[in-house]
Coordinates of C-alpha atoms and ligand atoms in Angstrom, one line a residue:
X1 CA 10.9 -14.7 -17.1
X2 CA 10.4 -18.0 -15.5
X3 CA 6.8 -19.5 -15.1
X4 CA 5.7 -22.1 -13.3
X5 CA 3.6 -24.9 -15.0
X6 CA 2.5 -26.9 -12.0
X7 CA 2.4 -25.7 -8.3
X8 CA 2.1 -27.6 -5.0
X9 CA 0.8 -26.4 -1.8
X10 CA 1.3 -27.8 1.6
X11 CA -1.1 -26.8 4.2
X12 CA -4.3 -24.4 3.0
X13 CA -4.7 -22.7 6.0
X14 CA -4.7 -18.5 5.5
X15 CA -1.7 -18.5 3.9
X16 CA -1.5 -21.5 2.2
X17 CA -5.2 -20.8 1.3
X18 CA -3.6 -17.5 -0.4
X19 CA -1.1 -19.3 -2.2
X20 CA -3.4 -21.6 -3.8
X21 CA -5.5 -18.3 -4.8
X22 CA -2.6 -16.3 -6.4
X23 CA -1.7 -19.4 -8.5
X24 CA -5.0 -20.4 -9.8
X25 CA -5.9 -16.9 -10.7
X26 CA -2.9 -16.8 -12.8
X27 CA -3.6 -19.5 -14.5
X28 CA -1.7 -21.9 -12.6
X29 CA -3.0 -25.8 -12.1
X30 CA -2.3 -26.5 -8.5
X31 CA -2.7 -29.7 -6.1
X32 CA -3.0 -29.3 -2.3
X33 CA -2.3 -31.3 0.4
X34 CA -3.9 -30.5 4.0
X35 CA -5.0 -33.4 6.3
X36 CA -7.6 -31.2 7.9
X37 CA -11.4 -32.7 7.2
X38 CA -12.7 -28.8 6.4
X39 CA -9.6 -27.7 4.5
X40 CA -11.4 -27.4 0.6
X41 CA -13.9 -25.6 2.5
X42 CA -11.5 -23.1 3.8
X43 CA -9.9 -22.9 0.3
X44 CA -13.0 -22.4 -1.5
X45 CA -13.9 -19.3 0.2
X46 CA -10.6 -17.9 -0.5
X47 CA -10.8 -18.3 -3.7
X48 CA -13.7 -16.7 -4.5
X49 CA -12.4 -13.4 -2.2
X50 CA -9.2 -13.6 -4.7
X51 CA -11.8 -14.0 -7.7
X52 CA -13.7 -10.8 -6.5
X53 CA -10.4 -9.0 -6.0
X54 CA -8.5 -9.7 -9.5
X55 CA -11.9 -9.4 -11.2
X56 CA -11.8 -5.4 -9.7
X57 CA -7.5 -5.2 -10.0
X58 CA -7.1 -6.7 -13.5
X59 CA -9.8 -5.5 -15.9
X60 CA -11.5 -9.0 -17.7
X61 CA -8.5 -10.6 -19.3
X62 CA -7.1 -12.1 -17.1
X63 CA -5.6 -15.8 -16.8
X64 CA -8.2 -18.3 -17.8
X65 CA -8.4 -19.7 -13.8
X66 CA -6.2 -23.1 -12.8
X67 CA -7.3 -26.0 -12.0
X68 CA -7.4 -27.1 -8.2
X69 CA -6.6 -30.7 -6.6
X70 CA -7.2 -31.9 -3.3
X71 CA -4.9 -35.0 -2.7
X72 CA -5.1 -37.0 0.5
X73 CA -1.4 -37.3 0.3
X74 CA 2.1 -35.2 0.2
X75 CA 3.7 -37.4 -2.5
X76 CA 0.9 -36.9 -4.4
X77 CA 0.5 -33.4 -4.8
X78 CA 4.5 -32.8 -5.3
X79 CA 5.8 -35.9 -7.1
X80 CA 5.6 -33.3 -10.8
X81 CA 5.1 -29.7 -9.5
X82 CA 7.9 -27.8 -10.5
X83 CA 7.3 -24.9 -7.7
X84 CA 6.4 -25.6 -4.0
X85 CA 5.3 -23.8 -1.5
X86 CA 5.4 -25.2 2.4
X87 CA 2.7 -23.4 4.8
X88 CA 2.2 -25.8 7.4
X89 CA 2.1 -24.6 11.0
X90 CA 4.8 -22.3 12.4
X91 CA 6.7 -25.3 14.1
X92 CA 10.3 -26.3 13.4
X93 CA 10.0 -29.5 13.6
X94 CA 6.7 -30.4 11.9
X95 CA 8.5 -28.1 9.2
X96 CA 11.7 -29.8 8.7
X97 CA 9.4 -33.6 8.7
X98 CA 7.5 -32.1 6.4
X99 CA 9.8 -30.6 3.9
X100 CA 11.7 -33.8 4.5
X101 CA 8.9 -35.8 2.9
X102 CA 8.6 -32.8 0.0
X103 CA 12.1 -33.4 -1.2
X104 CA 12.1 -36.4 -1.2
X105 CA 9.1 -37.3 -3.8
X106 CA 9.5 -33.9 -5.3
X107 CA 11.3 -33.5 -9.0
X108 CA 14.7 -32.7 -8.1
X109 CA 14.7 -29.5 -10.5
X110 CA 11.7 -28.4 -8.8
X111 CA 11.9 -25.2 -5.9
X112 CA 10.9 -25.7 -2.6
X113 CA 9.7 -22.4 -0.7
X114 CA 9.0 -22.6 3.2
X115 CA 6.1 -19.8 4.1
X116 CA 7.4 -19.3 7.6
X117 CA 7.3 -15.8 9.1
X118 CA 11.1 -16.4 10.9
X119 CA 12.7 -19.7 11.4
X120 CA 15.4 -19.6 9.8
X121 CA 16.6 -21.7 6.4
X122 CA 19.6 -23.2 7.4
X123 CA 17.8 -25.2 9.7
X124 CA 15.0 -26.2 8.2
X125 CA 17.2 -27.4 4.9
X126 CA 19.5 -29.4 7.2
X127 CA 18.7 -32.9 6.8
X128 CA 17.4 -32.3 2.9
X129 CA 18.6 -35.0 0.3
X130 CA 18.6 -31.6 -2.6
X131 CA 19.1 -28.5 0.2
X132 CA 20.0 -26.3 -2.9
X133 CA 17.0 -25.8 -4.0
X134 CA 15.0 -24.9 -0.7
X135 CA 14.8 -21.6 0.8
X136 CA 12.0 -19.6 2.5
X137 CA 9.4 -17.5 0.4
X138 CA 7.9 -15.1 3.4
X139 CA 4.7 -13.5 2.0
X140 CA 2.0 -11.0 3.3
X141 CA -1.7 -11.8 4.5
X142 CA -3.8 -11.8 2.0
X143 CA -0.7 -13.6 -0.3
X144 CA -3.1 -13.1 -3.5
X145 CA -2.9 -9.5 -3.0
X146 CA -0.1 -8.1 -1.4
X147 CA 3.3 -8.6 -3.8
X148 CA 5.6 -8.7 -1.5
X149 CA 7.8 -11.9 -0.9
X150 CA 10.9 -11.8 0.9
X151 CA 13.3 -14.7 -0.8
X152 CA 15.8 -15.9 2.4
X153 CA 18.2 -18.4 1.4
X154 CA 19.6 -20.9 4.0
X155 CA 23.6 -21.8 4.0
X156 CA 23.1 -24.4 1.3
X157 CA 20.7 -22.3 -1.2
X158 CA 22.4 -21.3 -4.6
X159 CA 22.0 -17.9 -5.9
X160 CA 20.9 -19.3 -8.8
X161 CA 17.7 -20.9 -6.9
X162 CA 17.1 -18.0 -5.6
X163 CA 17.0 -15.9 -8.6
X164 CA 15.2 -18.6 -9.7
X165 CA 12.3 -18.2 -7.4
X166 CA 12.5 -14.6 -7.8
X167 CA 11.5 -14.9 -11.4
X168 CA 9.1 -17.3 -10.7
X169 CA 6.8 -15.2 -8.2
X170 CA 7.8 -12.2 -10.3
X171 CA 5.4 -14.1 -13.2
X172 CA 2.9 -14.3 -10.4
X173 CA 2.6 -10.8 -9.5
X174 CA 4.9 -10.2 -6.8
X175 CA 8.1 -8.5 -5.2
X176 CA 10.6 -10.4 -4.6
X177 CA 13.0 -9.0 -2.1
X178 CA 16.2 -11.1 -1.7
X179 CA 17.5 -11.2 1.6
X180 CA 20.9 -10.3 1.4
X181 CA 22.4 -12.1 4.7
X182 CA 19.8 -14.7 6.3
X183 CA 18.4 -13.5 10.0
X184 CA 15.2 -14.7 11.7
X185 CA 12.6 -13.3 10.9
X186 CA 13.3 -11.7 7.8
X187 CA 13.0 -8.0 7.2
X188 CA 9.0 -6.9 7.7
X189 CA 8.6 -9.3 10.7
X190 CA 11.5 -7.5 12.6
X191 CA 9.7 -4.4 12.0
X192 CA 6.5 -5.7 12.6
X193 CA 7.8 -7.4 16.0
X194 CA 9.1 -4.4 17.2
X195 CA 5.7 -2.0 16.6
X196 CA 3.5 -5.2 18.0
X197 CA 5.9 -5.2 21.4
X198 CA 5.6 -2.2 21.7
X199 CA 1.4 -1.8 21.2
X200 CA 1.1 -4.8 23.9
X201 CA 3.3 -2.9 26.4
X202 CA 0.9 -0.1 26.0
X203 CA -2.3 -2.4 26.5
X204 CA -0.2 -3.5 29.6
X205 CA 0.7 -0.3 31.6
X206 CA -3.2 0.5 30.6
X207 CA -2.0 3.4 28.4
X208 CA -4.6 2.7 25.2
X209 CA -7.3 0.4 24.4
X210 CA -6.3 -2.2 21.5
X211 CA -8.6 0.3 19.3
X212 CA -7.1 3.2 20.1
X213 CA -3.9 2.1 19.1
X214 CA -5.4 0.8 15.9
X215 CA -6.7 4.3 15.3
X216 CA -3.0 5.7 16.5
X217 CA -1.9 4.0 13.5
X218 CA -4.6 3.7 10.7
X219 CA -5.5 7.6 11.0
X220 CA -2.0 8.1 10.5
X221 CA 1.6 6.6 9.7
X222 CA -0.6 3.5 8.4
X223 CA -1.8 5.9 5.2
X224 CA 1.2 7.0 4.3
X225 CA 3.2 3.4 4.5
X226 CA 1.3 2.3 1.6
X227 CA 2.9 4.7 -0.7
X228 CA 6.6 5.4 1.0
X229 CA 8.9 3.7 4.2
X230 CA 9.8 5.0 6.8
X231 CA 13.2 6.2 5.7
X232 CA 11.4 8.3 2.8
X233 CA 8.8 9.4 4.9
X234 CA 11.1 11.0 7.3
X235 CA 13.5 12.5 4.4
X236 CA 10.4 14.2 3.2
X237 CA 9.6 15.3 7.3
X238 CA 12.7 16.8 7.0
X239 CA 12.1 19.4 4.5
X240 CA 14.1 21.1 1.8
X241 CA 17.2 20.0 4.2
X242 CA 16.0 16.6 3.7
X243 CA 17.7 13.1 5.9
X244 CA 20.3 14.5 7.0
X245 CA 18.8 17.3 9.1
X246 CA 16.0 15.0 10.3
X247 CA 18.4 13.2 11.6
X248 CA 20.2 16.0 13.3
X249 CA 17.0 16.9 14.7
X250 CA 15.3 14.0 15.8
X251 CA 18.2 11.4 16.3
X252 CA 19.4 12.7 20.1
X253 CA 15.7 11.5 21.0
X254 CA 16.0 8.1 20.1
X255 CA 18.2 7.7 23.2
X256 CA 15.7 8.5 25.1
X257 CA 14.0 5.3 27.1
X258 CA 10.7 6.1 25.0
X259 CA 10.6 2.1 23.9
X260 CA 10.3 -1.1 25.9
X261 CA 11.6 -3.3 22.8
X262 CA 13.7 -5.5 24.3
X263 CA 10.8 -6.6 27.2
X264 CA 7.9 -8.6 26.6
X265 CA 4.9 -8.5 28.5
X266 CA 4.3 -11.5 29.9
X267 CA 1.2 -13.1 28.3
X268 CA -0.9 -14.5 31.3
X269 CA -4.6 -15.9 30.7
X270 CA -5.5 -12.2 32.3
X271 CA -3.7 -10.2 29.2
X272 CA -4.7 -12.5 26.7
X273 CA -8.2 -12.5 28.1
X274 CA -8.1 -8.4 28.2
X275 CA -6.4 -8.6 24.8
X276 CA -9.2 -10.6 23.1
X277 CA -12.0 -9.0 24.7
X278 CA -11.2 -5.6 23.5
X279 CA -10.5 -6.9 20.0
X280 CA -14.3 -8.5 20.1
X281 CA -15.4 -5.0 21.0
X282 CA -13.3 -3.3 18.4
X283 CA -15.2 -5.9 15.3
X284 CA -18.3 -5.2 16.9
X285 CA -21.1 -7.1 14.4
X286 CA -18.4 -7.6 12.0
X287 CA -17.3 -11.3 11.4
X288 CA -14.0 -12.2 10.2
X289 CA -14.9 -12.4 6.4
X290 CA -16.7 -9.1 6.6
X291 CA -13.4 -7.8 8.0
X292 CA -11.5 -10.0 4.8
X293 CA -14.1 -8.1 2.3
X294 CA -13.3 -4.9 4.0
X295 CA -9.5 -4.9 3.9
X296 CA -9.6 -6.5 0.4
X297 CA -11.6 -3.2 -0.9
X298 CA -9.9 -1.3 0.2
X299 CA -6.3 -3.1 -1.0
X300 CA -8.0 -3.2 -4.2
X301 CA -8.6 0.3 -4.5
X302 CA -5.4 1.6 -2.7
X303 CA -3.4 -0.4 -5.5
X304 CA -5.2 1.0 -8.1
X305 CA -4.6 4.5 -7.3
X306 CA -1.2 3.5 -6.8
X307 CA -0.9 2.5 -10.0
X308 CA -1.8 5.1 -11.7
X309 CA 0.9 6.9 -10.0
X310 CA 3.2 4.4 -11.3
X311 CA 5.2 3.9 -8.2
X312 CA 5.8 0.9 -5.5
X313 CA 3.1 -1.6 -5.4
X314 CA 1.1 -0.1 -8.2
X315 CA 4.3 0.0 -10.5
X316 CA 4.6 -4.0 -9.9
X317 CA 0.8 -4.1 -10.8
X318 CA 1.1 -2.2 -14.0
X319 CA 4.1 -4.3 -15.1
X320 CA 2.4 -7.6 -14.4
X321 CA -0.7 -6.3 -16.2
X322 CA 1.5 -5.1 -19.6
X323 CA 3.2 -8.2 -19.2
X324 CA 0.5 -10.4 -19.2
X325 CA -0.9 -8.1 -22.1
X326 CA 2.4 -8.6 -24.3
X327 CA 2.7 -12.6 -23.2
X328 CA 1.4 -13.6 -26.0
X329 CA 1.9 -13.3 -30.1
X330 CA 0.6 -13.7 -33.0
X331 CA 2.4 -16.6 -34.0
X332 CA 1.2 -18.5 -30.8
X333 CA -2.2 -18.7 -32.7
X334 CA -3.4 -20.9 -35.4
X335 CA -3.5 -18.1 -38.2
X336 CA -6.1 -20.3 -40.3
X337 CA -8.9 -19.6 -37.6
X338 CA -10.6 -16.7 -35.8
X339 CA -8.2 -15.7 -33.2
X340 CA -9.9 -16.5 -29.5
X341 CA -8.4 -13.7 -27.9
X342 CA -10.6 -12.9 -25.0
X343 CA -12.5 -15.1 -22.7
X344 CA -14.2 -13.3 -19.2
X345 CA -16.8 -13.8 -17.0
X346 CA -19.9 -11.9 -16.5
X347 CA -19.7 -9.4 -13.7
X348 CA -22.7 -8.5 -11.6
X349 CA -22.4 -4.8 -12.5
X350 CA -22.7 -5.5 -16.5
X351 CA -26.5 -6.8 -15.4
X352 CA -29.4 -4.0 -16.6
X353 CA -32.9 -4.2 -15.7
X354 CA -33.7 -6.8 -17.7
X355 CA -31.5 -9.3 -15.6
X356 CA -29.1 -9.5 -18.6
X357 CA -25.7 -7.7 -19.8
X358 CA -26.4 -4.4 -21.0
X359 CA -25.8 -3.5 -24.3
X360 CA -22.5 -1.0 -23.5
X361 CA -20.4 -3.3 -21.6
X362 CA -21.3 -5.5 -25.4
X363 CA -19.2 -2.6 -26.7
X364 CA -17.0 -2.9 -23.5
X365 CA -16.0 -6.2 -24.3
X366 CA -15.6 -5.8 -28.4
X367 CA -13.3 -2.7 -27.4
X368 CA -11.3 -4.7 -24.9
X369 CA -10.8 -7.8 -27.3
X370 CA -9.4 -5.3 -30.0
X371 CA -6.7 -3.9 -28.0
X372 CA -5.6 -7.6 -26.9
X373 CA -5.0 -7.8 -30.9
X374 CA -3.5 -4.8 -31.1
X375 CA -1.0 -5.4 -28.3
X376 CA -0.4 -9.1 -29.9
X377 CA 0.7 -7.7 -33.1
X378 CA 2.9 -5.2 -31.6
X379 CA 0.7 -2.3 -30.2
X380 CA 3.4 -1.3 -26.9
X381 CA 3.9 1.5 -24.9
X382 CA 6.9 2.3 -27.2
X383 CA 4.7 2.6 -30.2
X384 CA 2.1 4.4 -28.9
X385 CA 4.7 7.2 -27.7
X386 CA 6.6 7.4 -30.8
X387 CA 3.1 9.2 -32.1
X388 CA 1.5 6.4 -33.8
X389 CA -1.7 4.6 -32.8
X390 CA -5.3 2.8 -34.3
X391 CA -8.4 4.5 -34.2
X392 CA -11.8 3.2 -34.6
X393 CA -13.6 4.2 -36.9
X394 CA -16.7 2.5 -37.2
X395 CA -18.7 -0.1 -34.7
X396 CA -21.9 -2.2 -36.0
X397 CA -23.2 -4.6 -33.1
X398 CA -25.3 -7.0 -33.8
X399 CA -27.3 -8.7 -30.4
X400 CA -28.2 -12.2 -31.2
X401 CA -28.4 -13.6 -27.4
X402 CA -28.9 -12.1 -24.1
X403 CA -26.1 -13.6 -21.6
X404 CA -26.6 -13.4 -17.7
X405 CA -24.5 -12.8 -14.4
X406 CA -21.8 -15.1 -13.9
X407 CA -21.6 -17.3 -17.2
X408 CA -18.5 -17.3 -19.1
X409 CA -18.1 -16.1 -22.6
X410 CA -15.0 -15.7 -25.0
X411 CA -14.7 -14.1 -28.0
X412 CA -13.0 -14.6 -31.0
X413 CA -11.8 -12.3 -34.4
X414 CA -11.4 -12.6 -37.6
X415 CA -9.6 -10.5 -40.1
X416 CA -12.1 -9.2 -42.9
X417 CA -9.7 -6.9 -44.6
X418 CA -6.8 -5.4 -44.7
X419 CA -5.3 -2.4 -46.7
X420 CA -1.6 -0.1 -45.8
X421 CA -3.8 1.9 -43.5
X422 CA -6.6 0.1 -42.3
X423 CA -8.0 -3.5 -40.8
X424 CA -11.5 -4.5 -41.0
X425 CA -12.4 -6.9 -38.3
X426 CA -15.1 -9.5 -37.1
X427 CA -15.5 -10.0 -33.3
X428 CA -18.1 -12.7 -32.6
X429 CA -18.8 -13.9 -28.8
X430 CA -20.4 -17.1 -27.8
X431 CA -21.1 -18.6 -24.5
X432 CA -18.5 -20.8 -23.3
X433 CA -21.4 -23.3 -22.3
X434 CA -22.6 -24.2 -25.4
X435 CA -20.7 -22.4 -27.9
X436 CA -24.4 -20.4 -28.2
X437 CA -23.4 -17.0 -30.6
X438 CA -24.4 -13.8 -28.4
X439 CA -23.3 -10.8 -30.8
X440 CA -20.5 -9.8 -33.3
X441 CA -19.1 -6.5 -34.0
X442 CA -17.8 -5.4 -37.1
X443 CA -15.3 -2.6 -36.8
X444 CA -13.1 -0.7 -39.1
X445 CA -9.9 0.7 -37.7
X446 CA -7.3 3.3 -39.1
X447 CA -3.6 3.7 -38.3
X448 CA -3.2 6.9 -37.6
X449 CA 0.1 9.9 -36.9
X450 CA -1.0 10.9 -33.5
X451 CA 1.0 14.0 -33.4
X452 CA -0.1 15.3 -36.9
X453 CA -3.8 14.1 -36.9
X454 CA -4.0 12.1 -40.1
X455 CA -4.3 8.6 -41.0
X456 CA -0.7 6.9 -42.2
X457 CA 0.6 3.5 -42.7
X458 CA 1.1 0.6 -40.3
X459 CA 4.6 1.0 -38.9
X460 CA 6.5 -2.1 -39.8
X461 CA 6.1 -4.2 -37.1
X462 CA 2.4 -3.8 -37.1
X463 CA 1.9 -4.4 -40.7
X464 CA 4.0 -7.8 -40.8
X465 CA 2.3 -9.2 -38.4
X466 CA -1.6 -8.2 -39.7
X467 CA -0.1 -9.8 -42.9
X468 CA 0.8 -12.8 -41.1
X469 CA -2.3 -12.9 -40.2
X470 CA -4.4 -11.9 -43.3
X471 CA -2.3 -14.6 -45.2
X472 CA -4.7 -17.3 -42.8
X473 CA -7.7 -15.7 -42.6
X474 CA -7.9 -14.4 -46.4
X475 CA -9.7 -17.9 -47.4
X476 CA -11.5 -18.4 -44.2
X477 CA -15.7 -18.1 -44.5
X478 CA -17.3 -14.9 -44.0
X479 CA -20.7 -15.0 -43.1
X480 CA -23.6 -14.1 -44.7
X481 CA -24.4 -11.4 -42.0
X482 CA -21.3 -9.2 -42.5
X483 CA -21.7 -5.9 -44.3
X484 CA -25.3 -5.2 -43.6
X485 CA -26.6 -2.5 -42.1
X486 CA -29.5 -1.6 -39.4
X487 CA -32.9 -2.8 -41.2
X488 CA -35.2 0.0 -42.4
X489 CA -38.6 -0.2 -41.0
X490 CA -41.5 -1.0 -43.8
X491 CA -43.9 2.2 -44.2
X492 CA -47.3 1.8 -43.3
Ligands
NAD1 N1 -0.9 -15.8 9.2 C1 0.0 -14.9 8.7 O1 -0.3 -13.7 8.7 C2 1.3 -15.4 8.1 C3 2.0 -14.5 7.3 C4 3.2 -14.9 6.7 C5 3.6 -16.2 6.9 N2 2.9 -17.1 7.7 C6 3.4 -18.4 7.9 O2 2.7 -19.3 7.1 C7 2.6 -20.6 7.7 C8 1.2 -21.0 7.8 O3 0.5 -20.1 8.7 P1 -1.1 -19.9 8.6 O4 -1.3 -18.6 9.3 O5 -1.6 -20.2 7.3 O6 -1.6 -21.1 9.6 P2 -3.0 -21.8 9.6 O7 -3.1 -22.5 10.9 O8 -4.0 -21.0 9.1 O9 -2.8 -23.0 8.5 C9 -1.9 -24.1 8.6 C10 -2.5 -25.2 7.8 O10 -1.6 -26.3 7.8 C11 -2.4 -27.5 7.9 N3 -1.5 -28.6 8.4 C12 -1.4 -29.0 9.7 N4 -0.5 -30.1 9.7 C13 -0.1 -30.3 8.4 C14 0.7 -31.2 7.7 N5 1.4 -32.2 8.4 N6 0.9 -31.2 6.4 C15 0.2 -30.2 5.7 N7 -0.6 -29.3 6.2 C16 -0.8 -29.3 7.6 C17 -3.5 -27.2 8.8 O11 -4.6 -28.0 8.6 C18 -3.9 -25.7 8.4 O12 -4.9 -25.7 7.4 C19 3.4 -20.5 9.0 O13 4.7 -20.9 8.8 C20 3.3 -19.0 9.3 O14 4.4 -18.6 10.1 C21 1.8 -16.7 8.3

């Protein structure tokens, strides 16, 4: 899979904003150019809804966060980014000026996605010195959660490009769904179109408040879209007999003049004035970013569930998590050191009475930062259901520090032994700050036969690589601390 090194945003308004989220959070330096005077403002508290989100989506090891740069000038933030993404204003020609300037000053191996929500490629490519390598990249409010990303290429795109970007957002997170002739407005934003004609018609003819056809839809159809379209929704509506008798049944009716698609109300200062006034009504006390929070939680949680079922979006989450898990291998390490193979922030949950982390998320953490080891060395899916895995057997924490809310701390591990069947390790965790040590964990683990119940050797592939790694860390120190038990208490 492709990744992108160095990304360049232009325009950080809610979708650019997004962008620049998604990046960072996977690790991704990125330099933005907006010539509004409140634009790092706007960013800023993006970011930290992303931060809150893929803290809650991705468990703690995630991407060590990218670094962001605010230029005051387009060259600037695209002369060496090898992926950028255009989200200026919805405005053809502002666009095609813009993108202008971009390709001109950009790398000329570098991608150039436009955001836009429907004009099409072909003309916003036109007067481009490199229009290969431009194409639109139409994503979904908020961009740092939703994966969707529909790739349109204009006339003068290359496949390759496109498969190209694919790739690329794939590393991000995302579905890529390439268009397979170029139309405006893309796939969703037909759909979308269509439904939002047709919910201003019925605010029009004074059929349904702008709540109630919120309600119409969130009670309803909107549940089950998360999980399945419309065309699998409606083979499952047609029972055992499945599409084609839904069809039979249902299709006559679409003749019928139930729609006013092809009209559009018109959108005088007295329906945009009823329009807006209802929607103030409908949010009530509830400002915009309580609104973001709300929607965000409930993404979050929708996703999750989703992913346990291991289908749509929650099957693109649970690849981008194993593959994020599998990115890296042992030999990517220098073998003659402890291994820093976790590094997280602490979460406000993790805090006990005593204002610091309590003592099981300790555990939490040591546990966590084992089975990023155990995945390095070879630890996959495929092992684990061939009926081997690597049970603990043993835990001995040791507290040297407390550690509050929000600092960062990593951990790293050494190898203390290792024998056909079993590893000996040393976790120790210091704060990121000051390199301060907070606690180790000794543990011993055993490689076990799931399906029979009894220890066994390492398969092959774990055992090279643990010897790999025992050849390095055979020599290294071990401190004076390691092997000792809980102290007895004196008798009085
Ligand atoms: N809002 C959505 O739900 C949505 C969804 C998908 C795609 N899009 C598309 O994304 C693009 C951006 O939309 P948005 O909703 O983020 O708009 P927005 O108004 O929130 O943001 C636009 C940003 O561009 C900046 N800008 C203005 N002139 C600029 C210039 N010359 N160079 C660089 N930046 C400039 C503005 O300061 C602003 O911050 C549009 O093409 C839109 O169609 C929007």
């Amino acid at each position: 899979m492709q990744k992108i090194s160095k990304a360049a945003i232009v325009g950080g308004g809610v979708i650019g904003g997004g962008w620049v989220a998604r990046f960072l959070l996977n690790g991704i330096d990125v330099t933005l150019y907006d010539p509004a005077p409140n634009a790092l403002e706007k960013v800023t508290k993006l970011i930290a809804n992303a931060e809150w989100a893929y803290d809650e989506l991705l468990g703690i090891n995630r991407p060590i966060i990218g670094t962001l740069t605010l230029v005051k000038d387009l060259a600037s933030a695209v002369r060496d980014a090898d992926f950028i993404q255009e989200s200026a204003p919805e405005d053809m020609a502002l666009k095609q000026r813009i993108l202008k300037d971009i390709d001109s000053h950009a790398p000329a191996k570098s991608l150039i996605c436009s955001s836009t929500s429907g004009l099409r490629p072909t003309e916003l490519q036109n007067d481009l010195t490199h229009p290969e390598r431009f194409m639109v990249g139409h994503p979904f409010n908020p961009v740092y959660l939703l994966p969707l990303v529909e790739i349109c290429g204009g006339s003068q795109t290359t496949i390759e490009n496109k498969k190209r970007a694919a790739d690329m957002y794939q590393s991000l997170g995302m579905k890529p769904l390439i268009l397979r002739k170029e139309i405006d407005a893309f796939i969703a934003d037909r759909l979308l179109e269509a439904y939002w004609r047709e919910a201003l018609w019925l605010v029009k003819d004074g059929i349904a408040t702008v709540e109630e056809i919120d309600d119409a839809i969130r009670y309803g159809a909107g549940l089950r879209w998360a999980m399945m379209g419309t065309f699998q929704v409606y083979r499952i509506a047609g029972g055992e007999a499945g599409m084609q008798h839904f069809l039979s049944q249902f299709g006559p009716s679409l003749k019928w003049p139930w729609t006013k698609l092809m009209d559009v109300p018109e959108l005088d200062e007295d329906f945009v004035r009823q329009i807006a006034d209802q929607s103030d009504a409908q949010a009530g006390d509830l400002s915009i970013r309580d609104l973001e929070r709300i929607r965000d939680r409930g993404l979050v949680g929708i996703l999750k569930v989703l992913q346990d079922l291991e289908w749509g979006a929650g099957q693109v989450l649970g690849d981008y998590e194993a593959a994020m898990a599998s990115g890296q291998k042992v030999d990517s390490y220098d073998l003659q050191k402890p291994l820093p193979l976790l590094r997280t922030k602490i979460k406000t949950d993790w805090i006990d009475y005593n204002g610091h982390m309590t003592e099981h998320r300790y555990l939490q953490l040591f546990g966590e930062t084992t089975d990023v080891l155990l995945s390095h060395i070879g630890m996959d899916a495929a092992y684990l259901v061939s009926g081997r895995s690597v049970y603990t057997l043993e835990t001995h924490i040791h507290h040297l520090e407390e550690v509050s809310q929000g600092e960062v701390v990593s951990v790293t591990t050494q190898l203390l032994g290792l024998d056909n069947k079993r590893v000996r390790l040393l976790h120790v965790m210091t704060l990121e700050r000051n390199g301060a040590a907070l606690a180790t964990a000794e543990q011993m683990l055993m490689h076990v036969d799931t399906k029979a119940g009894h220890a066994c050797d390492f398969g092959d592939e774990l055992a090279t690589a643990l010897s790999r790694i025992w050849a390095g860390h055979q020599d290294l120190e071990v401190p004076g601390f390691v092997g000792k038990g809980i102290r007895a208490l004196k008798q009085a």
